[in-house]
GROMACS .gro file of N, CA and C in nm:
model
  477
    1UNK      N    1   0.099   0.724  -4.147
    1UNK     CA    2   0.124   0.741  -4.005
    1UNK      C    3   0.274   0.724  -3.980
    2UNK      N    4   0.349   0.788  -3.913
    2UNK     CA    5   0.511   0.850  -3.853
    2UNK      C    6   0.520   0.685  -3.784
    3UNK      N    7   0.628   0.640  -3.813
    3UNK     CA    8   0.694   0.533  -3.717
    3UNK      C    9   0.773   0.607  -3.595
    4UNK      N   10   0.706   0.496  -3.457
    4UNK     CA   11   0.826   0.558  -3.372
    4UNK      C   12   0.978   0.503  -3.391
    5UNK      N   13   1.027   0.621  -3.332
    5UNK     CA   14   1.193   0.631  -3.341
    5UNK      C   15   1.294   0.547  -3.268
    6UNK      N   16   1.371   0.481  -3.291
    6UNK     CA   17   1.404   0.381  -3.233
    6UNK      C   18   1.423   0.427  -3.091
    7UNK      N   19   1.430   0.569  -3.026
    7UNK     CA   20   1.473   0.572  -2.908
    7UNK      C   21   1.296   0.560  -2.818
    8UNK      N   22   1.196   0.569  -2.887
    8UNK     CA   23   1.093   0.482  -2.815
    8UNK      C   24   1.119   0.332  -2.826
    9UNK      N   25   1.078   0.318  -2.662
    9UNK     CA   26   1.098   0.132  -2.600
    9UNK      C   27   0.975   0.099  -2.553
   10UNK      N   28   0.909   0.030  -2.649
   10UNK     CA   29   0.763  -0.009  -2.525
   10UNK      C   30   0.746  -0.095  -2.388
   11UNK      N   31   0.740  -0.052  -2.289
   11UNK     CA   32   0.765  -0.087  -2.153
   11UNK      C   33   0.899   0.028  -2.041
   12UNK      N   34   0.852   0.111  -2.095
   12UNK     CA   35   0.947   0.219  -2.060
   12UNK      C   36   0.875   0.370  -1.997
   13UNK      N   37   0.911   0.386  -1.921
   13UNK     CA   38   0.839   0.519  -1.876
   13UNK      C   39   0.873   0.647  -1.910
   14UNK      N   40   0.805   0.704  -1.969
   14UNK     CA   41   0.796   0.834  -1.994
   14UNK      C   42   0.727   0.950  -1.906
   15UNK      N   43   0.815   1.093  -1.924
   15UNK     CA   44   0.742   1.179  -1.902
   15UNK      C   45   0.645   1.211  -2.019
   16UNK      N   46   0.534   1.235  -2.035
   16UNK     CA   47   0.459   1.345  -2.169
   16UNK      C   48   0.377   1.450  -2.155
   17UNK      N   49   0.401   1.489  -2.264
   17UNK     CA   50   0.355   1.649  -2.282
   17UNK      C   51   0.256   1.698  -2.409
   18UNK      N   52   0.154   1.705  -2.373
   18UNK     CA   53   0.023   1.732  -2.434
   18UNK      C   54   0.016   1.924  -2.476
   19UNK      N   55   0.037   1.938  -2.593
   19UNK     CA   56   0.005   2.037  -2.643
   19UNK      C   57  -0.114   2.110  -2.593
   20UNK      N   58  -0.101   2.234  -2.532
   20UNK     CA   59  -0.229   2.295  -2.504
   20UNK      C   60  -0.193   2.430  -2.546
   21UNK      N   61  -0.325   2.535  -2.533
   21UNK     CA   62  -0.310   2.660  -2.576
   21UNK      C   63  -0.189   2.741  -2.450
   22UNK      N   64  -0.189   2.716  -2.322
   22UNK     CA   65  -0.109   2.820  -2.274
   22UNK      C   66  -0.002   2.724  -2.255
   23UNK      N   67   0.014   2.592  -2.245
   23UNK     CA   68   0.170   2.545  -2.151
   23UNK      C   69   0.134   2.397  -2.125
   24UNK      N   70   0.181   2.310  -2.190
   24UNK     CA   71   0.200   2.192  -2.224
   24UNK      C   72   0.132   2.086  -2.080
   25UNK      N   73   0.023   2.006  -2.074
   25UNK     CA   74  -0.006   1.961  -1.964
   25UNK      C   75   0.081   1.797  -1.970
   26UNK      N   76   0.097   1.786  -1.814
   26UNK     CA   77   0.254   1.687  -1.817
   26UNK      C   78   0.196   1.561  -1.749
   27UNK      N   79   0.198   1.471  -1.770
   27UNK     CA   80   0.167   1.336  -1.725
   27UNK      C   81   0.267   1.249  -1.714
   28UNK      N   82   0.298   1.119  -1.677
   28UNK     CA   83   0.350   0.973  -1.677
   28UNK      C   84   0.307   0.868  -1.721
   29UNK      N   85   0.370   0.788  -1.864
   29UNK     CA   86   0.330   0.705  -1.927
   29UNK      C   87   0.410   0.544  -1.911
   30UNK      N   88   0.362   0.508  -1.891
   30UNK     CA   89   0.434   0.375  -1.894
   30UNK      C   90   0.377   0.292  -2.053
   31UNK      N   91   0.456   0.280  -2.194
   31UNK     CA   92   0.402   0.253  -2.301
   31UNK      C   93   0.373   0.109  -2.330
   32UNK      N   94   0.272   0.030  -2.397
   32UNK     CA   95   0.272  -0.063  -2.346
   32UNK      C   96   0.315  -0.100  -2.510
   33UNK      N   97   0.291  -0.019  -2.638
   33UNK     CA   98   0.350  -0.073  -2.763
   33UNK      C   99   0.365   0.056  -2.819
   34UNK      N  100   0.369   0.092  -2.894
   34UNK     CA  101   0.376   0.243  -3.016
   34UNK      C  102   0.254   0.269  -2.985
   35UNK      N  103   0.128   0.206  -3.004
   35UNK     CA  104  -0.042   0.230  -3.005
   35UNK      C  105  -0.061   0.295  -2.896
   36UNK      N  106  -0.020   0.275  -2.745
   36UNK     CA  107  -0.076   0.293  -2.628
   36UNK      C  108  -0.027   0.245  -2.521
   37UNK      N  109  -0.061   0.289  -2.397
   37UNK     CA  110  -0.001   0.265  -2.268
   37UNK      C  111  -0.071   0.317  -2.145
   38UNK      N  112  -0.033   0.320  -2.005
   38UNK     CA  113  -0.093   0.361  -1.915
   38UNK      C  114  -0.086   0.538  -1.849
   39UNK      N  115  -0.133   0.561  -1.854
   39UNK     CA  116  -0.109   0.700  -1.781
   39UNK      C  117  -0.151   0.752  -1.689
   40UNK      N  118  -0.078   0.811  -1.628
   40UNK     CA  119  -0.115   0.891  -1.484
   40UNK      C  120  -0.104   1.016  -1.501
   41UNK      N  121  -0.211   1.119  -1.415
   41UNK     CA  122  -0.177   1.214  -1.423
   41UNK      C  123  -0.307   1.319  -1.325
   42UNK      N  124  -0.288   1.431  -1.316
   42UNK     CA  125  -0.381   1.500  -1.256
   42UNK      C  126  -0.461   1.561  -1.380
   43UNK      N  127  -0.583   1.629  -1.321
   43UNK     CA  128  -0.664   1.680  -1.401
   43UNK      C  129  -0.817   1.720  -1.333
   44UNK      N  130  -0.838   1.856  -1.375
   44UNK     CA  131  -0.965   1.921  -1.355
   44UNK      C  132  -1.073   1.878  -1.471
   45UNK      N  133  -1.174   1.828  -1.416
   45UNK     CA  134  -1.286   1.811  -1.464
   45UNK      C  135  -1.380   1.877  -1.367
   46UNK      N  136  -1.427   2.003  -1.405
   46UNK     CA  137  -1.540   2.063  -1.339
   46UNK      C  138  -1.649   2.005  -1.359
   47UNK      N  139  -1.746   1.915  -1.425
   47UNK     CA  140  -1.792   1.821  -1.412
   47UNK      C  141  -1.823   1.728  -1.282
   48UNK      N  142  -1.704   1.750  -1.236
   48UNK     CA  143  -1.700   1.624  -1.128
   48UNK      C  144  -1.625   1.694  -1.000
   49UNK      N  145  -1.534   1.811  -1.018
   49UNK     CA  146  -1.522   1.868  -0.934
   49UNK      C  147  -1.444   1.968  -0.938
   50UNK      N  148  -1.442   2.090  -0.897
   50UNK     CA  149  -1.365   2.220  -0.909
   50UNK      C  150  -1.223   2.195  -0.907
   51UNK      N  151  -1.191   2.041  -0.837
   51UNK     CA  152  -1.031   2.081  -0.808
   51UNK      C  153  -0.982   2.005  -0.897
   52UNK      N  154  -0.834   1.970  -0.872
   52UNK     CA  155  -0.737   1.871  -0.936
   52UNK      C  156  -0.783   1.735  -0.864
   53UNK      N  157  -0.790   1.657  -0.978
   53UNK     CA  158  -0.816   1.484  -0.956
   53UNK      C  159  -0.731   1.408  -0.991
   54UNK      N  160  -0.656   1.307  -0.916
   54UNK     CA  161  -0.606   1.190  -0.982
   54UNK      C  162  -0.667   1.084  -1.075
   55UNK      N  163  -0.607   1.083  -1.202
   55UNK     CA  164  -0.638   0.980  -1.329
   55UNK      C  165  -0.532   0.848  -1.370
   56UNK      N  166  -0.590   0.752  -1.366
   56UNK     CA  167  -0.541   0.671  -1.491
   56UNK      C  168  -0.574   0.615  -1.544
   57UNK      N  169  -0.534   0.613  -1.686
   57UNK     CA  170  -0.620   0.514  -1.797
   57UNK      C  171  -0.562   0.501  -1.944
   58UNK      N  172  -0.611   0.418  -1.991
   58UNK     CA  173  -0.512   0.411  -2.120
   58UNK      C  174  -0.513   0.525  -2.226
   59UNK      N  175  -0.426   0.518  -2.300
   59UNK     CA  176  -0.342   0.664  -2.342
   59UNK      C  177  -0.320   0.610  -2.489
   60UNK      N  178  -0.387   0.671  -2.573
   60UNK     CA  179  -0.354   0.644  -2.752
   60UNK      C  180  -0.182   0.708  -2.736
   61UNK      N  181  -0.135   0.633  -2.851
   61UNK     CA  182  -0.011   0.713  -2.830
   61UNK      C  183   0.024   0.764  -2.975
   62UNK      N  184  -0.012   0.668  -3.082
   62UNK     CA  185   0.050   0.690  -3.234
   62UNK      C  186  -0.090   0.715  -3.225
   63UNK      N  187  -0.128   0.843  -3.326
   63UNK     CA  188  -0.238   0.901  -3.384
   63UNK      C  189  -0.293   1.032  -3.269
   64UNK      N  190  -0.230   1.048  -3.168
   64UNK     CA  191  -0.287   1.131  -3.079
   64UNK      C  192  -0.272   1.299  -3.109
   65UNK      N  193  -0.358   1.372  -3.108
   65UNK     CA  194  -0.327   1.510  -3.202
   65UNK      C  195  -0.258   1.593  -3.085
   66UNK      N  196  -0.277   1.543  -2.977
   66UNK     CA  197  -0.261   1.644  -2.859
   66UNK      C  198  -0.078   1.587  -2.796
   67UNK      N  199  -0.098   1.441  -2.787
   67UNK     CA  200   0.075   1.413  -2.726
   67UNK      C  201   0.148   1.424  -2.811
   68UNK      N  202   0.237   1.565  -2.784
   68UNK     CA  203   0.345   1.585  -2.901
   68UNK      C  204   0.472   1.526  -2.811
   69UNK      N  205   0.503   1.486  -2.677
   69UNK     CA  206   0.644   1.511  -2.631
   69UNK      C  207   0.648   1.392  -2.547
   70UNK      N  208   0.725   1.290  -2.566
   70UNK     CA  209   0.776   1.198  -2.479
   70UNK      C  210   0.925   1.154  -2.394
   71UNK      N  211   0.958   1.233  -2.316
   71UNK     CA  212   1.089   1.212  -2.236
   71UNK      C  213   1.156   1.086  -2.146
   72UNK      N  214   1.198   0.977  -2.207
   72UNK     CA  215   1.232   0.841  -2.141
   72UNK      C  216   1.314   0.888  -2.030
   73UNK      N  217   1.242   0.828  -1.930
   73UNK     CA  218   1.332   0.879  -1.788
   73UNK      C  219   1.357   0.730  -1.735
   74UNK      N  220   1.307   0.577  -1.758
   74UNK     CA  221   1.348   0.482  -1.715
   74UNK      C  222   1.300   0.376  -1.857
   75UNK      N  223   1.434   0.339  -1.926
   75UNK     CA  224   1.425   0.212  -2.017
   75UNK      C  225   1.394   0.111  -1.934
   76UNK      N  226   1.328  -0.004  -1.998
   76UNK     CA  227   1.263  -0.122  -1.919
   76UNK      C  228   1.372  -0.270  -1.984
   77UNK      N  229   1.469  -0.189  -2.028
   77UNK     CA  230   1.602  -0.303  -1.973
   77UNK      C  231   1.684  -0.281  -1.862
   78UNK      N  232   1.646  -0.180  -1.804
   78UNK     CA  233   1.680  -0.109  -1.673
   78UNK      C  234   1.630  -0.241  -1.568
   79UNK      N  235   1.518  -0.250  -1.607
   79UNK     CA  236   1.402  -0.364  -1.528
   79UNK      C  237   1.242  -0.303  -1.565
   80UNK      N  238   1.169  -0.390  -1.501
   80UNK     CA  239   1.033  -0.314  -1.561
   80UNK      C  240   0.957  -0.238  -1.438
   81UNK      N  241   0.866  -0.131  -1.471
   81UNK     CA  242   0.864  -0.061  -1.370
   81UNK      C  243   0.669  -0.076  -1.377
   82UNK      N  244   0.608  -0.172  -1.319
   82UNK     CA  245   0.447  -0.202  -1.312
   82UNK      C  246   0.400  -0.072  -1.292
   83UNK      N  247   0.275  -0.140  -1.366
   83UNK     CA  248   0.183  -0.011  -1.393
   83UNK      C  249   0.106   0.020  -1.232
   84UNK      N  250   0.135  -0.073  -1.135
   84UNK     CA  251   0.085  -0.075  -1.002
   84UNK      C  252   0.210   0.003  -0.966
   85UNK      N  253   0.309  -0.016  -0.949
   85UNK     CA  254   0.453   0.069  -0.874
   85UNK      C  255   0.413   0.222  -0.948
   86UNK      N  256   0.402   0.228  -1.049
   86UNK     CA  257   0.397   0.397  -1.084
   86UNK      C  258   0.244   0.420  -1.028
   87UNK      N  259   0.118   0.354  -1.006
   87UNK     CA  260   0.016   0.447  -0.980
   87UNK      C  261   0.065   0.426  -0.819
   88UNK      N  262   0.134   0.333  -0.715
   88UNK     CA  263   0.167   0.384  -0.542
   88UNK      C  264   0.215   0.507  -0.567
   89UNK      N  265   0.333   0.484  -0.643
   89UNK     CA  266   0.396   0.656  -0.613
   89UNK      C  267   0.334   0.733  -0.624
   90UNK      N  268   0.205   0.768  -0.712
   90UNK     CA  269   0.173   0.873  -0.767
   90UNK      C  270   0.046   0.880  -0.650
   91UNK      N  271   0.002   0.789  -0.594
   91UNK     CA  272  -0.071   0.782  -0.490
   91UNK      C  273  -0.063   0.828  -0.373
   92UNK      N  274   0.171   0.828  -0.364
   92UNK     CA  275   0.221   0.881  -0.211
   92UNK      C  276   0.194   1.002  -0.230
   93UNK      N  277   0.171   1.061  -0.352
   93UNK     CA  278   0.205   1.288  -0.366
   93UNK      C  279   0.041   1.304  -0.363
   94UNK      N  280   0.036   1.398  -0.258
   94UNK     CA  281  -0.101   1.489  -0.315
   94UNK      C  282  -0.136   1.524  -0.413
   95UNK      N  283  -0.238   1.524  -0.398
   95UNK     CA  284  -0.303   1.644  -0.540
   95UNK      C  285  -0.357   1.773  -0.481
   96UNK      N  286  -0.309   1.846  -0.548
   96UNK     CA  287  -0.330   2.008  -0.508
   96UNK      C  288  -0.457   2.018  -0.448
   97UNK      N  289  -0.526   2.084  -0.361
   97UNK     CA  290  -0.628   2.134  -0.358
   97UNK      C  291  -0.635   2.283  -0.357
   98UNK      N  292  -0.659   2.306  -0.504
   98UNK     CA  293  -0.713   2.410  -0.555
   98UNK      C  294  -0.743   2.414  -0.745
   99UNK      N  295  -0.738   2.481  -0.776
   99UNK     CA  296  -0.788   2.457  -0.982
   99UNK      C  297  -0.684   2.600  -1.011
  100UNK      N  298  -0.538   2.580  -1.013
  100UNK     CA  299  -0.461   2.704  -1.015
  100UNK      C  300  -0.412   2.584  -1.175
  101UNK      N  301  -0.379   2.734  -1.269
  101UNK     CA  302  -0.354   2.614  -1.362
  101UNK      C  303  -0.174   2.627  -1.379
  102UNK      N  304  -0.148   2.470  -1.483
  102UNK     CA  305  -0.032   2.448  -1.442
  102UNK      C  306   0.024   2.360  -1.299
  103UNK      N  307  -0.061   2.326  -1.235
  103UNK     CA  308  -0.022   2.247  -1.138
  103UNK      C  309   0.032   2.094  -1.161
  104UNK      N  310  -0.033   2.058  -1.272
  104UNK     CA  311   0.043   1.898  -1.336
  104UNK      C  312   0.183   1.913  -1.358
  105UNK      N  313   0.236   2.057  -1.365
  105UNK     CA  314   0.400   1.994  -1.382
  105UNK      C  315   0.534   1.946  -1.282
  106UNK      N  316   0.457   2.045  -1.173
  106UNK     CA  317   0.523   2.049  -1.030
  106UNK      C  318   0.448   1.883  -0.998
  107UNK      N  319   0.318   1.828  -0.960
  107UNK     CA  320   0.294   1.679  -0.918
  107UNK      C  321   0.373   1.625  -0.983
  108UNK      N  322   0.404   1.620  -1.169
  108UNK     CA  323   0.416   1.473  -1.223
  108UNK      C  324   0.593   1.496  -1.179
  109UNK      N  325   0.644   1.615  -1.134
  109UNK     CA  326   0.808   1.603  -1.114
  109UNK      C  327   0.791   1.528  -0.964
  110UNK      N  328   0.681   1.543  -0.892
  110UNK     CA  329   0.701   1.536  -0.696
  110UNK      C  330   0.684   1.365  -0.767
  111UNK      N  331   0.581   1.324  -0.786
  111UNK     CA  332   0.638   1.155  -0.841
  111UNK      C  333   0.742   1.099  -0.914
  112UNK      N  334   0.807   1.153  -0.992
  112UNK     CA  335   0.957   1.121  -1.006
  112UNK      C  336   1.067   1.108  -0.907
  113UNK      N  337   1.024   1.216  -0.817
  113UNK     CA  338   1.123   1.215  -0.685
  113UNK      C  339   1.081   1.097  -0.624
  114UNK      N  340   0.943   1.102  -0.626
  114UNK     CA  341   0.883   0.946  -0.528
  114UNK      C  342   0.950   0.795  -0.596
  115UNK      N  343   0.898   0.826  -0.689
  115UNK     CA  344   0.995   0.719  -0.734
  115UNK      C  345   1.129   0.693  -0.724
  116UNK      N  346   1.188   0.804  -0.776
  116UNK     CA  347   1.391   0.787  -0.695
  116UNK      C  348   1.363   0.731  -0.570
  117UNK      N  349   1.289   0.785  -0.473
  117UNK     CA  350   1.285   0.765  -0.341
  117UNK      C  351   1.259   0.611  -0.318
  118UNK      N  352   1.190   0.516  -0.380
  118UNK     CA  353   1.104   0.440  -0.413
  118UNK      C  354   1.295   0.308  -0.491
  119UNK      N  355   1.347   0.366  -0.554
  119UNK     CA  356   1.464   0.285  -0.600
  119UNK      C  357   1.420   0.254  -0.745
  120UNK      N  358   1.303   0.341  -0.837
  120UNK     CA  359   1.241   0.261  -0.942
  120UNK      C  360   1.310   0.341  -1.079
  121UNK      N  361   1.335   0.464  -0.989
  121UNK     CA  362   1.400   0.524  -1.110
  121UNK      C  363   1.557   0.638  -1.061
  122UNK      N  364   1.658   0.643  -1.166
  122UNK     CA  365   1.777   0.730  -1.125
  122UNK      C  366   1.780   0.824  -1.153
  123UNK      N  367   1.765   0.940  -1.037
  123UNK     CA  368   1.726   1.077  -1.110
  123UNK      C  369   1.846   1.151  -1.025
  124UNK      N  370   1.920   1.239  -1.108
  124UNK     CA  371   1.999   1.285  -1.038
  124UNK      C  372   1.999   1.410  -1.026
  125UNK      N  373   1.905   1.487  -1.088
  125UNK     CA  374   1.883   1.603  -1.025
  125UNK      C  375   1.764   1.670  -1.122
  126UNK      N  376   1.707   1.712  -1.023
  126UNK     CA  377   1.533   1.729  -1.028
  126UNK      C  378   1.535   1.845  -1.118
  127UNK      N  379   1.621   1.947  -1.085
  127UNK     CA  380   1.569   2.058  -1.111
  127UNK      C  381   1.584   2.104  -1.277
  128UNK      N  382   1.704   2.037  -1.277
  128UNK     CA  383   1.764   1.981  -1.446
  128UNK      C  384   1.696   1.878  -1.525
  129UNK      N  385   1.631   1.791  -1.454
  129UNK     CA  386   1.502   1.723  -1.540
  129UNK      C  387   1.368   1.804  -1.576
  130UNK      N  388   1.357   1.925  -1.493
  130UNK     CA  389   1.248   1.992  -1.520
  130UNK      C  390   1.238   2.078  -1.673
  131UNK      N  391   1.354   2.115  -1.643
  131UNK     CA  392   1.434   2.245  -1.784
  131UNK      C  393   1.431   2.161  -1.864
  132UNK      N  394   1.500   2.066  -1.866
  132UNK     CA  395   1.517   1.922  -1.980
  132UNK      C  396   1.389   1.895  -2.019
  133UNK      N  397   1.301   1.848  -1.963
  133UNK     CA  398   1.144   1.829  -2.027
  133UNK      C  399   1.091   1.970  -2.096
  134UNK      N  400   1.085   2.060  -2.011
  134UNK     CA  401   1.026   2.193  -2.053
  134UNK      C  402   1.081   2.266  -2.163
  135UNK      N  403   1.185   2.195  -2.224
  135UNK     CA  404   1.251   2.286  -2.355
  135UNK      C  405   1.213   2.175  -2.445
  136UNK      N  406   1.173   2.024  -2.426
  136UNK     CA  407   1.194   1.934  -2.514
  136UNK      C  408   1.003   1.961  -2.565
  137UNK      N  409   0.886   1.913  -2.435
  137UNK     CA  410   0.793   2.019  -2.469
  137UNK      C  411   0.746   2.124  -2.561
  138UNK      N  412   0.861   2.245  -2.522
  138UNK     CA  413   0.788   2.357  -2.582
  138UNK      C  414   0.883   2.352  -2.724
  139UNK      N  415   0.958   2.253  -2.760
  139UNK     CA  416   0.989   2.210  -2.895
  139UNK      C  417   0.929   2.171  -3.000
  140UNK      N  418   0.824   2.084  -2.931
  140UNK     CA  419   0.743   1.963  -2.969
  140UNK      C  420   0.615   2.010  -3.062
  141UNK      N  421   0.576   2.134  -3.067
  141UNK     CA  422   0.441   2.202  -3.090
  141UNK      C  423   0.441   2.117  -3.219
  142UNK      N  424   0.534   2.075  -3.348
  142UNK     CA  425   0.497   2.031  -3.481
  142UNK      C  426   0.475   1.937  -3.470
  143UNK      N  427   0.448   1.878  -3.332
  143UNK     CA  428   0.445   1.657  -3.333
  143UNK      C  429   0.321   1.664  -3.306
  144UNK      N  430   0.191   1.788  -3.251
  144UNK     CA  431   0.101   1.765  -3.236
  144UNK      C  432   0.006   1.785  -3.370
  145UNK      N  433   0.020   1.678  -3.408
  145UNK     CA  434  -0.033   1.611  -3.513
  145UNK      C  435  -0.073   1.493  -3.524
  146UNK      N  436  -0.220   1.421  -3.562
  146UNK     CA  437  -0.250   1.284  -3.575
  146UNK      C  438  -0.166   1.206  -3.653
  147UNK      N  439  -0.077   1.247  -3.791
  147UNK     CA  440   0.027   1.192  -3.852
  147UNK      C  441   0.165   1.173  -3.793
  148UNK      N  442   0.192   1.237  -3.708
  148UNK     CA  443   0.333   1.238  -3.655
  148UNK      C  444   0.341   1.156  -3.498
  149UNK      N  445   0.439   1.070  -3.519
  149UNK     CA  446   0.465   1.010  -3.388
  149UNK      C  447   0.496   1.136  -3.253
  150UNK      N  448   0.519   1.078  -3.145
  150UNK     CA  449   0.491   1.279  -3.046
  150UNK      C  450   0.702   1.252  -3.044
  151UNK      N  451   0.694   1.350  -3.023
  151UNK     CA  452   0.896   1.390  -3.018
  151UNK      C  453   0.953   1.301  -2.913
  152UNK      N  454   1.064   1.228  -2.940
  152UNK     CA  455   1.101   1.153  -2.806
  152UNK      C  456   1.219   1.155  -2.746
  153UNK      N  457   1.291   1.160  -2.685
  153UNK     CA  458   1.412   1.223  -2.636
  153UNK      C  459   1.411   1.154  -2.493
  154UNK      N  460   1.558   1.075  -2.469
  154UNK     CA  461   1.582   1.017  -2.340
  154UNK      C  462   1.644   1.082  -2.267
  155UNK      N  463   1.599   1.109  -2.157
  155UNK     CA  464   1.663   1.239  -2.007
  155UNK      C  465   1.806   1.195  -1.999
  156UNK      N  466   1.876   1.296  -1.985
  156UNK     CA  467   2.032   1.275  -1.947
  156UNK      C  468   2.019   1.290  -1.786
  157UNK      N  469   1.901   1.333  -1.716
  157UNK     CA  470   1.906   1.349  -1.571
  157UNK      C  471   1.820   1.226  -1.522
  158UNK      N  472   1.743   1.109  -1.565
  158UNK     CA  473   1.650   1.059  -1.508
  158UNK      C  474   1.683   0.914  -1.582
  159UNK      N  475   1.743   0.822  -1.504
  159UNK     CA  476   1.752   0.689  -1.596
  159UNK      C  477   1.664   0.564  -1.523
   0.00000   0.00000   0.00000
């Protein structure tokens, strides 16, 4: 099993990015060691209902075949950012109502802003954190692997 890289910090928030067949689905992790951490994120389960739902729950992190991409947008020598402060924010943004896919990338960026807004995290420009994740992402396809730690890379736009 891949050791993480020293630029993973456990207690640090991440963006991540889950390998899928058309376009990487994007969540918020707060890590709690290399093993695992909390996550937020939207998600359709037709099961339970046609639309987009708010989730959180704990998140394998080393061994996961699907999280190839982790983007540090706030180190937790910054200060620490509770797993209660990231699920308010994510609580202030809607969730879409509709099942259009691709909608997790536009929410998990509108909670980053909530959070700037919020004083929890320094983001200095949104639109350049988006490109920045979305190239680091669609990089990532060889980390989705149960052997490989997922790719990790700290935002030059989001501290």
């Amino acid at each position: 099993m891949a050791l993480a890289p020293s630029s993973f910090t456990p207690g640090s928030l991440y963006i991540a990015g889950f390998t899928q067949a058309r376009a990487p689905h994007v969540a918020l992790l707060i890590s709690q060691d290399a093993r695992s951490g909390d996550l937020v994120h939207i998600r359709i389960d037709r099961t339970v209902s046609p639309t987009w739902q708010y989730q959180h729950r704990r998140q394998k992190i080393t061994g996961d075949m699907f999280l190839s991409s982790l983007l540090k947008i706030h180190d937790v020598s910054a200060g620490e950012i509770t797993v209660q402060q990231l699920q308010d924010a994510a609580g202030a943004v809607p969730v879409p109502d509709n099942d259009h896919f691709g909608e997790c990338g536009p929410w998990v960026f509108k909670v980053v802003e909530e959070l700037s807004n919020k004083g929890l995290v320094t983001l200095s420009n949104a639109a350049a954190l988006q490109e920045e994740f979305n190239a680091l992402a669609q990089g990532s396809r060889a980390f989705a692997r149960r052997d490989k730690f997922p790719n990790v890379a700290v935002s030059q736009y989001c501290i």
